[in-house]
CSV table of C-alpha atoms in Angstrom, one decimal:
chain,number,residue,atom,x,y,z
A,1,UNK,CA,15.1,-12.9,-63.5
A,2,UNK,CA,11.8,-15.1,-63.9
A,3,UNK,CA,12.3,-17.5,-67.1
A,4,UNK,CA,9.0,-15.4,-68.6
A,5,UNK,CA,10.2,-11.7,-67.6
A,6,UNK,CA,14.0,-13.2,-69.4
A,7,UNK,CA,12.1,-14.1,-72.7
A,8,UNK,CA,9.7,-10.6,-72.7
A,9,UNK,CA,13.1,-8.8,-72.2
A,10,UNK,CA,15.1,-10.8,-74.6
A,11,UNK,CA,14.8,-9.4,-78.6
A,12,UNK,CA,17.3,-9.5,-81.3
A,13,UNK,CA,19.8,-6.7,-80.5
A,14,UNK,CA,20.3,-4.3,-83.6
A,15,UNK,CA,22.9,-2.0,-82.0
A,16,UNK,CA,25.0,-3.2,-79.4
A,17,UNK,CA,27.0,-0.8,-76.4
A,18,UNK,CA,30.6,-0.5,-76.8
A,19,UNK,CA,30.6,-2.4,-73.2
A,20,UNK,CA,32.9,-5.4,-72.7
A,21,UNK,CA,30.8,-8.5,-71.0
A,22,UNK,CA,33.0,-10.1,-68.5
A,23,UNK,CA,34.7,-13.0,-70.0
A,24,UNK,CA,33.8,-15.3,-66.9
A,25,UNK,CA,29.9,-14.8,-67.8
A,26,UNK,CA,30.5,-15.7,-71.5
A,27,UNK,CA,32.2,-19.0,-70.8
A,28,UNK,CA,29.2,-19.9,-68.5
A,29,UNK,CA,26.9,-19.2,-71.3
A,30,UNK,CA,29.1,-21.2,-73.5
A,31,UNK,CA,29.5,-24.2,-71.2
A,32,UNK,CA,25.1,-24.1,-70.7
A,33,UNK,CA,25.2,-25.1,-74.3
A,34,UNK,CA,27.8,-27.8,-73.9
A,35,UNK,CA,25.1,-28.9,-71.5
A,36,UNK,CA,22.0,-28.7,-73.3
A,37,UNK,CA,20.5,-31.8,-75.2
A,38,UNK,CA,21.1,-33.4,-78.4
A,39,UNK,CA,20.5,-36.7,-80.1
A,40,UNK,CA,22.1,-39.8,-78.5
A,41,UNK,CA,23.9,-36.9,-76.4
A,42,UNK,CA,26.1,-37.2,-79.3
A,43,UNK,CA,26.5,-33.4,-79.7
A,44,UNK,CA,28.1,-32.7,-83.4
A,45,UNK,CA,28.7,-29.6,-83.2
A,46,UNK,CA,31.3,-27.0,-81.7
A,47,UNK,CA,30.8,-23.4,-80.3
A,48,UNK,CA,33.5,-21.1,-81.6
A,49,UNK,CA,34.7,-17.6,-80.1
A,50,UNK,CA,35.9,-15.2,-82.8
A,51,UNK,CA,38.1,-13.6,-80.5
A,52,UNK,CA,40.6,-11.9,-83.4
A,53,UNK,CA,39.0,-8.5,-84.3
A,54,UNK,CA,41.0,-8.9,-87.8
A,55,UNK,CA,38.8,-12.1,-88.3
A,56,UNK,CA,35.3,-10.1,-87.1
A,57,UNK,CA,36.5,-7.3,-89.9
A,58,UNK,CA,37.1,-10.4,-92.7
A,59,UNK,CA,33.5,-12.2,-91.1
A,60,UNK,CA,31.6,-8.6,-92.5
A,61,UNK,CA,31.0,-8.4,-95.9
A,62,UNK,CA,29.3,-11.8,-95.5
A,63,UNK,CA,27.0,-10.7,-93.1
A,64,UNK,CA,25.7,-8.8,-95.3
A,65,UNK,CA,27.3,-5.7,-93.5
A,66,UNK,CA,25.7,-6.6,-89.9
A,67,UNK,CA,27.8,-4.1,-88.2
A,68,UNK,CA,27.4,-5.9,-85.0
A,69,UNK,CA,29.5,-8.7,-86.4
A,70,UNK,CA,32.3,-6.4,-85.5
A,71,UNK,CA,30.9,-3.8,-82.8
A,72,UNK,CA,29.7,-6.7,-80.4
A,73,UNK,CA,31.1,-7.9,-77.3
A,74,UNK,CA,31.8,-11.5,-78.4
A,75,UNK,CA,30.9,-13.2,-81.4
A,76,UNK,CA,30.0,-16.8,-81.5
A,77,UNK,CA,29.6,-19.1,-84.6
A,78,UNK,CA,27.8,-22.9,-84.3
A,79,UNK,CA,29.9,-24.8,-86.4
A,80,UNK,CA,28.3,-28.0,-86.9
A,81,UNK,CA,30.3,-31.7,-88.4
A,82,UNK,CA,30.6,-32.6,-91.8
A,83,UNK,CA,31.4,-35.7,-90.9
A,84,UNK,CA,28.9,-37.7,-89.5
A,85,UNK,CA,29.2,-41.4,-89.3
A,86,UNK,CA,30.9,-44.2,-86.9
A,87,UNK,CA,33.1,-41.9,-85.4
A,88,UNK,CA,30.8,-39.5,-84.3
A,89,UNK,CA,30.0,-42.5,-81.8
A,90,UNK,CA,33.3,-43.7,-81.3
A,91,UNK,CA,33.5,-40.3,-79.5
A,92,UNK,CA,30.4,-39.9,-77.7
A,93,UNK,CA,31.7,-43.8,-76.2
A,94,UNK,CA,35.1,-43.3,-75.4
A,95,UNK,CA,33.4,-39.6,-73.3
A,96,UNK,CA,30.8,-42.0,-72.0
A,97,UNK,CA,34.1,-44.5,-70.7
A,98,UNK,CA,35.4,-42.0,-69.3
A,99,UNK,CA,32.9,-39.7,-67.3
A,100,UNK,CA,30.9,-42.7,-66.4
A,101,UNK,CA,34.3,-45.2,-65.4
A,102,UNK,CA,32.5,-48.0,-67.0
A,103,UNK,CA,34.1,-50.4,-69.5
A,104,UNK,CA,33.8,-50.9,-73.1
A,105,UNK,CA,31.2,-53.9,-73.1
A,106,UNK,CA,29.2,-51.7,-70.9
A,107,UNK,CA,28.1,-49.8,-74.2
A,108,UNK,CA,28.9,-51.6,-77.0
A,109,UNK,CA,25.3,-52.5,-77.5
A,110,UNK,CA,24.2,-48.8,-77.1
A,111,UNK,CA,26.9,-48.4,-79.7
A,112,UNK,CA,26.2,-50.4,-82.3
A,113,UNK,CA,22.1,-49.1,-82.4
A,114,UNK,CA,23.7,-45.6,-82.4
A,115,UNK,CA,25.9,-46.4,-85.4
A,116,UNK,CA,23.2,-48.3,-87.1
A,117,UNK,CA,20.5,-45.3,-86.4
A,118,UNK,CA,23.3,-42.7,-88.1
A,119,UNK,CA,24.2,-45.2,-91.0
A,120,UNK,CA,20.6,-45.5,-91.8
A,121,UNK,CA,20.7,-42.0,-92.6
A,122,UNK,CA,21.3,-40.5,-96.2
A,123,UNK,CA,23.9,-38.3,-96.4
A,124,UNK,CA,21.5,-35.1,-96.6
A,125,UNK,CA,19.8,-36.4,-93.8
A,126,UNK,CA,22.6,-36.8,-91.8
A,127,UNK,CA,23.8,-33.2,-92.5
A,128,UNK,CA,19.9,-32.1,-91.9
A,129,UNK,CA,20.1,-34.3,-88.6
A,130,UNK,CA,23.8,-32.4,-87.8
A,131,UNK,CA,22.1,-28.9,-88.0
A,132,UNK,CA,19.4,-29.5,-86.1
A,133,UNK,CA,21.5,-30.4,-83.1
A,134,UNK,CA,23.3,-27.0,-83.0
A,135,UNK,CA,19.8,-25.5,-83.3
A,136,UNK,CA,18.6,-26.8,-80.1
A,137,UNK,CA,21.8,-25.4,-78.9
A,138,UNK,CA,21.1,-22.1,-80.2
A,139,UNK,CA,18.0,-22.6,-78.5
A,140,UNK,CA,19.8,-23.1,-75.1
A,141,UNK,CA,21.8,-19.8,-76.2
A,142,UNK,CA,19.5,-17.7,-76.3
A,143,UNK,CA,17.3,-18.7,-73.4
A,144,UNK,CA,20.1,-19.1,-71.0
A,145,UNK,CA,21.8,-15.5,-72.2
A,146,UNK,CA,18.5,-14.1,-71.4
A,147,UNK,CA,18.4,-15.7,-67.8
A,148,UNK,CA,21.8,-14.4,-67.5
A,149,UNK,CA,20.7,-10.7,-68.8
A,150,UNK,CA,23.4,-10.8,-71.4
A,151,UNK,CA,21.7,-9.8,-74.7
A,152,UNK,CA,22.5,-11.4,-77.9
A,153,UNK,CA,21.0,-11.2,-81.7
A,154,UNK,CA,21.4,-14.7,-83.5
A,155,UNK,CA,22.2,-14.1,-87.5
A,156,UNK,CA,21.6,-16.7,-89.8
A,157,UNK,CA,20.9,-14.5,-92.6
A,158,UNK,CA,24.8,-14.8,-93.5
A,159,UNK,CA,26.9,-16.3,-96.4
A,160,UNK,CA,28.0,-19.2,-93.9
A,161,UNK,CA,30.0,-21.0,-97.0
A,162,UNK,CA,32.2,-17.4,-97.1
A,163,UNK,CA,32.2,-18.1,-93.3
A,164,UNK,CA,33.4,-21.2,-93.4
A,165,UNK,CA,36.3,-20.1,-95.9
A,166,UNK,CA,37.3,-17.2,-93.7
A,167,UNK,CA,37.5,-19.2,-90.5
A,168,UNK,CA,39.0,-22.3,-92.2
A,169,UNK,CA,36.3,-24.7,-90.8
A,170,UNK,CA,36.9,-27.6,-93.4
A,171,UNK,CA,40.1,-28.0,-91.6
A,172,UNK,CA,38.3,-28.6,-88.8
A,173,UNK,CA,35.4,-30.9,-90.8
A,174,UNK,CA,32.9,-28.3,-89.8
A,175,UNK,CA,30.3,-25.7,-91.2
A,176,UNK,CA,28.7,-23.0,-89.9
A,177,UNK,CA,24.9,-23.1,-88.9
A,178,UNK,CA,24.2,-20.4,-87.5
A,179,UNK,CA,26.1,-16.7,-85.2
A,180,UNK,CA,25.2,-14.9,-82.4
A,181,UNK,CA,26.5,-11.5,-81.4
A,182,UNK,CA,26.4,-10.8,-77.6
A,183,UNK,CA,27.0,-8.0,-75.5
A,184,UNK,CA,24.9,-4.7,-74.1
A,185,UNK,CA,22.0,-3.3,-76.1
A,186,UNK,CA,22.3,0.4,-77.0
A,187,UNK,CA,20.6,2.8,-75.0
A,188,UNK,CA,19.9,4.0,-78.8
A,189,UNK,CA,18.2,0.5,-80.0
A,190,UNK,CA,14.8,1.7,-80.5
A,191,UNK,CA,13.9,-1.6,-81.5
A,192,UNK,CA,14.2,-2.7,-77.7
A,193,UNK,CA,11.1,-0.3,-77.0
A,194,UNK,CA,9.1,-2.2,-79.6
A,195,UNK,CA,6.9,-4.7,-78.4
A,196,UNK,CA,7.4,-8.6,-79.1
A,197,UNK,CA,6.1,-9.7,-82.5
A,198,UNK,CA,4.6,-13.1,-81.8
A,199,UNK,CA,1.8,-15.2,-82.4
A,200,UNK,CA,-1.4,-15.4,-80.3
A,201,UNK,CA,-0.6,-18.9,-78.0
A,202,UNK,CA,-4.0,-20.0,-79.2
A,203,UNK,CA,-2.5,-19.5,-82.5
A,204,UNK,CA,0.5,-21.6,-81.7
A,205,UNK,CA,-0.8,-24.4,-79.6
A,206,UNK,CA,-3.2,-27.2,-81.3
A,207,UNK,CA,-5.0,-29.8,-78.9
A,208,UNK,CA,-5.2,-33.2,-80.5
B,1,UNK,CA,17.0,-23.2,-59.9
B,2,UNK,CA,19.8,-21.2,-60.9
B,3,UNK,CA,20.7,-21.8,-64.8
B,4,UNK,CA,23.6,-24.2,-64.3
B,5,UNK,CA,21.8,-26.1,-61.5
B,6,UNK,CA,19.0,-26.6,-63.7
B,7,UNK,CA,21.3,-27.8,-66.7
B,8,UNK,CA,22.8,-30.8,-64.2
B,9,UNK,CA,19.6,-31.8,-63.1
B,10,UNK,CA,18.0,-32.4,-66.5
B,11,UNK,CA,18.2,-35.1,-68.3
B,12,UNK,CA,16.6,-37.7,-70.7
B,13,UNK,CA,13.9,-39.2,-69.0
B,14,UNK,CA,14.0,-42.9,-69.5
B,15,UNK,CA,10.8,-43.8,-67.2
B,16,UNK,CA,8.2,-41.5,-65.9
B,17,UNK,CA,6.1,-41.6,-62.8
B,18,UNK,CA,2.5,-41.5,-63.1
B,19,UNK,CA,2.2,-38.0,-61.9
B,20,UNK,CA,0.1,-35.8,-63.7
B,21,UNK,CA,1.7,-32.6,-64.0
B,22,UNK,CA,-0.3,-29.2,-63.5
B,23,UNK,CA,-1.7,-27.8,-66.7
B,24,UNK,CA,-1.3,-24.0,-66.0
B,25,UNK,CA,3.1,-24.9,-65.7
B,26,UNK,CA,2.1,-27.0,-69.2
B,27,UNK,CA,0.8,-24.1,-70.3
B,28,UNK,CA,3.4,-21.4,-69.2
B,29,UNK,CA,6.1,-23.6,-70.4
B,30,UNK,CA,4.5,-24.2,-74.3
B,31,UNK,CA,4.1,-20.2,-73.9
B,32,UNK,CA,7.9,-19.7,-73.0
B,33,UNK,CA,8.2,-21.5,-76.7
B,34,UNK,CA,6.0,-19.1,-78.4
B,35,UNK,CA,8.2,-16.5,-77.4
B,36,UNK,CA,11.1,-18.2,-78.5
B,37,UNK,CA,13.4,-16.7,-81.2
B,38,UNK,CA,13.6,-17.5,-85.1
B,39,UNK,CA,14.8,-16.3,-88.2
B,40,UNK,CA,13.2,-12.9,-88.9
B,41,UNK,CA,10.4,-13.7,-85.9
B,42,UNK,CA,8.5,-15.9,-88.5
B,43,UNK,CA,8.3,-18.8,-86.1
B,44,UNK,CA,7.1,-21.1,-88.9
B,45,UNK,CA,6.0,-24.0,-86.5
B,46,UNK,CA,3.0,-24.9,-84.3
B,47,UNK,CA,3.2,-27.3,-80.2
B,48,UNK,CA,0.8,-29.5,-80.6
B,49,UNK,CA,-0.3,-30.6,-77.2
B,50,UNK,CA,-1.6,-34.8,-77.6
B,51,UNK,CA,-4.5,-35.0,-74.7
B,52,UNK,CA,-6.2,-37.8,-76.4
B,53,UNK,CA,-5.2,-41.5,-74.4
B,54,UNK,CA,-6.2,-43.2,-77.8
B,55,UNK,CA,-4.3,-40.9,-80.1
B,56,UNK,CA,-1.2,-41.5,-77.8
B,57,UNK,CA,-1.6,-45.4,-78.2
B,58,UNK,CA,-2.2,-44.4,-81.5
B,59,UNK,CA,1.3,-42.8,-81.9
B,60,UNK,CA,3.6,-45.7,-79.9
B,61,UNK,CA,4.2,-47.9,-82.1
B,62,UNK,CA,5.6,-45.4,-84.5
B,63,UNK,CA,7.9,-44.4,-81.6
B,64,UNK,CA,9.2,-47.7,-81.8
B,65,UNK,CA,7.8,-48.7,-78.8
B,66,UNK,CA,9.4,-46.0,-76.4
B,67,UNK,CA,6.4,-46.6,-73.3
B,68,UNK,CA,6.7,-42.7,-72.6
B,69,UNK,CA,4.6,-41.8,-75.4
B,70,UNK,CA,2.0,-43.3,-73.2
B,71,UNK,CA,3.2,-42.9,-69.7
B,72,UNK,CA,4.0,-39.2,-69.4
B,73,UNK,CA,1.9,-36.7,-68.3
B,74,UNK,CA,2.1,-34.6,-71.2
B,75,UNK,CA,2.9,-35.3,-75.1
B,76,UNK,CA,4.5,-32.3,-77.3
B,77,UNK,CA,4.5,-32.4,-80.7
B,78,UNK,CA,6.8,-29.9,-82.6
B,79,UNK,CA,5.3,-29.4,-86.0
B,80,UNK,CA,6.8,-27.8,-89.2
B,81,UNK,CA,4.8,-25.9,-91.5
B,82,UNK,CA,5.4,-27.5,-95.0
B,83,UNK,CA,4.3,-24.5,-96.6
B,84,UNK,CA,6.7,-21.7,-96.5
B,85,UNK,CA,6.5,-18.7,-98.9
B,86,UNK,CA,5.1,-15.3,-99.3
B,87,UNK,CA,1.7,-16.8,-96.8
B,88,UNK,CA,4.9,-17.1,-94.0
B,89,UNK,CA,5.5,-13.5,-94.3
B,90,UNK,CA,2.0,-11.9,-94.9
B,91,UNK,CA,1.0,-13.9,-91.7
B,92,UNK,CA,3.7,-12.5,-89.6
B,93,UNK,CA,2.8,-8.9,-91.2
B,94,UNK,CA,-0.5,-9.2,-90.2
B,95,UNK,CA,0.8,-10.0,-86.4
B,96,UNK,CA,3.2,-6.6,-86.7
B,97,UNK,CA,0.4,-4.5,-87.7
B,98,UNK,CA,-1.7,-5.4,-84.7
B,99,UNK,CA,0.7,-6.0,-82.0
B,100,UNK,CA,2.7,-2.5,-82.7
B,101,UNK,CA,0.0,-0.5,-83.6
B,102,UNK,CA,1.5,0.1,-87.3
B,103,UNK,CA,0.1,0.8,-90.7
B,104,UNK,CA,1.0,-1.5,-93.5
B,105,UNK,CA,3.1,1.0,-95.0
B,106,UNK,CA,5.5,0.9,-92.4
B,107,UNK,CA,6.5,-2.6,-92.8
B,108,UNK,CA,6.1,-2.8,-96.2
B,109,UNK,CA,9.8,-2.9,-97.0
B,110,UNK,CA,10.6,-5.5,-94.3
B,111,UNK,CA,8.1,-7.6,-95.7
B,112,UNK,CA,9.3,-7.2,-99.3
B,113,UNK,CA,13.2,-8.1,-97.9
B,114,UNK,CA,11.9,-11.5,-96.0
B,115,UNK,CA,9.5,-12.6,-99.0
B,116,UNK,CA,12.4,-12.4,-101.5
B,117,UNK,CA,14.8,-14.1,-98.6
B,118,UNK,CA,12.6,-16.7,-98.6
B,119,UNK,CA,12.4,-17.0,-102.1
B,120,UNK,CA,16.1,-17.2,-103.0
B,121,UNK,CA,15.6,-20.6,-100.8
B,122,UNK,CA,15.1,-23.9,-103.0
B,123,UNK,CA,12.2,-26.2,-101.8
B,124,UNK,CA,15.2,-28.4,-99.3
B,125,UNK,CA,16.4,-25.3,-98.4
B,126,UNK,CA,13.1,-23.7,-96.7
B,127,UNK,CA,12.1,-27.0,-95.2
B,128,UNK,CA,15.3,-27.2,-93.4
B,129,UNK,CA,15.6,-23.7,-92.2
B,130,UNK,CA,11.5,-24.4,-91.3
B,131,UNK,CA,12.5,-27.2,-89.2
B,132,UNK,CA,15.5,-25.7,-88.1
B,133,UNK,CA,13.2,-22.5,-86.1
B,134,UNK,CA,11.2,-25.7,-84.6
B,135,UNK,CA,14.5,-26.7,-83.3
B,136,UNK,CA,15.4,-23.4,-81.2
B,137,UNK,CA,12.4,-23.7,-79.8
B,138,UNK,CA,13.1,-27.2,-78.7
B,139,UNK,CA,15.7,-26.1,-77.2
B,140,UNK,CA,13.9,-23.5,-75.9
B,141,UNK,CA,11.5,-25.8,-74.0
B,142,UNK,CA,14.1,-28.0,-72.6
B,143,UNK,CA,16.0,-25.1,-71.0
B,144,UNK,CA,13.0,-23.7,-69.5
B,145,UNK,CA,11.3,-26.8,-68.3
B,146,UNK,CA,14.7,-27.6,-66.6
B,147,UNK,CA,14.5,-24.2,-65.0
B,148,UNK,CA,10.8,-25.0,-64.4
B,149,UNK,CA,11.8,-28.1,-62.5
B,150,UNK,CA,9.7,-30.2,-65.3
B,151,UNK,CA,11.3,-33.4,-66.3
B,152,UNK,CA,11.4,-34.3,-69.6
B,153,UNK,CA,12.4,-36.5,-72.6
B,154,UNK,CA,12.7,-35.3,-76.3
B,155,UNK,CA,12.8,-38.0,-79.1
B,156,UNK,CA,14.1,-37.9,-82.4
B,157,UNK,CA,13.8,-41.3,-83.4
B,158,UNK,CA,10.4,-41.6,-84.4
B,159,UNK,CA,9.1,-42.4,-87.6
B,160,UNK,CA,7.7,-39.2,-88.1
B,161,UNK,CA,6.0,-39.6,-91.5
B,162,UNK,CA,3.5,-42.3,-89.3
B,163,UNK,CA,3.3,-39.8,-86.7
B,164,UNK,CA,2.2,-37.1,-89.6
B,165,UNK,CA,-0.6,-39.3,-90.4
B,166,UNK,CA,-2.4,-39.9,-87.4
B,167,UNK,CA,-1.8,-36.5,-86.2
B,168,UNK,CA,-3.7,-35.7,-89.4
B,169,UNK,CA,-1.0,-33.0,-90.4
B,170,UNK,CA,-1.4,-32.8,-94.1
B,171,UNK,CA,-4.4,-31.1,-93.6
B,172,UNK,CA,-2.7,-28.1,-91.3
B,173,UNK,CA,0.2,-28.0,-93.9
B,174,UNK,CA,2.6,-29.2,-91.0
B,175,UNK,CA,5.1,-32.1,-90.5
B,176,UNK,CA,6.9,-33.4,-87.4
B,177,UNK,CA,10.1,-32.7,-86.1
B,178,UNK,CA,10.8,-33.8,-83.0
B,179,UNK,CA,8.3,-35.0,-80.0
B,180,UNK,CA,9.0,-34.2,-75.8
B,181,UNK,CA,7.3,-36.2,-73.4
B,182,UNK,CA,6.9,-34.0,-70.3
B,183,UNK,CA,6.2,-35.4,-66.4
B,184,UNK,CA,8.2,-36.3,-63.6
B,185,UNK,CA,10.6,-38.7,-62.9
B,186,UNK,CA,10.0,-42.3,-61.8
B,187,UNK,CA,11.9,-42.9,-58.7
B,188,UNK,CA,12.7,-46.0,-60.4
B,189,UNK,CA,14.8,-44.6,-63.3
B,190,UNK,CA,18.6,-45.2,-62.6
B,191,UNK,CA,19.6,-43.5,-65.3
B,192,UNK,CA,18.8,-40.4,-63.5
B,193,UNK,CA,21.5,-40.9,-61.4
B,194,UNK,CA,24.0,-41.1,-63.6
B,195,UNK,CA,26.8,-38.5,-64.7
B,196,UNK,CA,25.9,-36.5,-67.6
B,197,UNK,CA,28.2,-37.6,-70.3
B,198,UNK,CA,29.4,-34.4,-72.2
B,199,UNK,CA,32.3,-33.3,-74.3
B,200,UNK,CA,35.3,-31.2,-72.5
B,201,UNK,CA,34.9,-27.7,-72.5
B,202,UNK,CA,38.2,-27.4,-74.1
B,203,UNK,CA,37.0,-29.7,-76.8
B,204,UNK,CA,33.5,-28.1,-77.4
B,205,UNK,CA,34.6,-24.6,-77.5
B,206,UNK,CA,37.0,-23.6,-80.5
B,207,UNK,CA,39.1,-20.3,-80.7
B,208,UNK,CA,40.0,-17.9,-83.6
């Protein structure tokens, strides 16, 4: 499908089909967003799959009874670090080593500005900076499912600290930001009939 | 380009060529944006498009120096609005009501439900989830120019309260988040070549 015809048909799912997506298209979604951009590349944030439907039933109640928390195909949180300092880099370098078969001194100066940059951070903004990354992913998400034809309805109207509880994330020094619930619309979603709430582009575009 | 195809091939621009891009792809691509998601459709953002040569000189040293500003074909601007209350709302209400055809009345309770989200929000609160619906529709623009077979380079590290004042912003209500220079490649930028340096699968993507 044409990148305009995927967004026009692309809207936030209310009611999802019983229909399973095939696994092999969900992991290609996933690994888009491992793709997609991010500050320094450094990426601080994870994708996870709630595969356990006992964990989808615990996730409800703080999704404000979103039904398609559980009724969805798959369910996919943005769980973005609570940690966010030198070893954040220390990752991203020892990745870059590796993928890129270079050595060490290679980067080290790359490294140092990229610790600097984060340390001159306060800690809100470094949590602010944290989120943001997972958002452009959710961007990527969303664009990419609809390329695919695989619908999806992001949630961030959630209790993500209740999420965080339930899915043990602070073992993992991660928060949530953000779900998305993928899958086949209804044939009984009305709301895919509607037409696309959005601003005029003259509206949304300013020339300077 | 097929999705993944277009993933690979993207990638942080460090130098562009002097080729002008076409204006109607510009324009297609800043309207794949507009239709991006956000939280409740609000969109709470603005793409400001910098045509102005002297405005872009303007900008660079407050991009520390980063020659793109100057050198690309086209400047984006992703800007936040830094007003965000019951005005959000009504404005998107006032969209609904045209685009679907709908009396007030049937919206009303929506409306009611997003003001008093938006409300519960402190001051940090709604000026990170503002910036936060700028950021999907980074995302959103990087994905599709890749698909576009546009090259381009988003920057974060900008001193954005400098950029705020040239651009004027304070008087639109609207901040910067993040800024993409768009073009095409310079033949001459080696990093182009080079793998893309991204986390495992296995270690991106968690299971519960």
């Amino acid at each position: 499908m044409d990148i305009h015809a995927a967004l026009d048909w692309r809207y936030a799912v209310r009611e999802f089909s019983p229909e399973q997506l095939n696994t092999q298209a969900v992991e290609t979604l996933l690994d888009a967003v491992r793709k997609s951009a991010s500050s320094y590349g450094l990426q601080p944030y994870k994708v996870i799959m709630i595969e356990s439907a006992a964990v989808r039933r615990d996730l409800l109640p703080h999704a404000f009874g979103q039904q398609k928390v559980v009724d969805c195909s798959h369910l996919i949180v943005f769980a973005t670090d609570t940690r966010i300092g030198d070893q954040t880099v220390d990752r991203y370098v020892n990745q870059c080593m590796k993928v890129r078969e270079i050595p060490y001194q290679d980067i080290a100066g790359y490294a140092g500005h990229m610790k600097q940059a984060l340390a001159s951070k306060s800690r809100t903004e470094k949590r602010e900076w944290a989120h943001q990354q997972a958002y452009i992913g959710l961007g990527t998400l969303l664009t990419t499912a609809a390329v695919l034809e695989i619908d999806s309805c992001p949630m961030t109207g959630i209790d993500s600290r209740a999420f965080d509880q339930v899915l043990g994330l602070a073992h993992h020094e991660l928060e949530t930001s953000a779900i998305v619930a993928l899958g086949r619309r209804s044939a009984g979603d009305r709301s895919a009939g509607l037409p696309k709430v959005r601003f005029d582009y003259d509206d949304f575009v300013i020339r300077i």
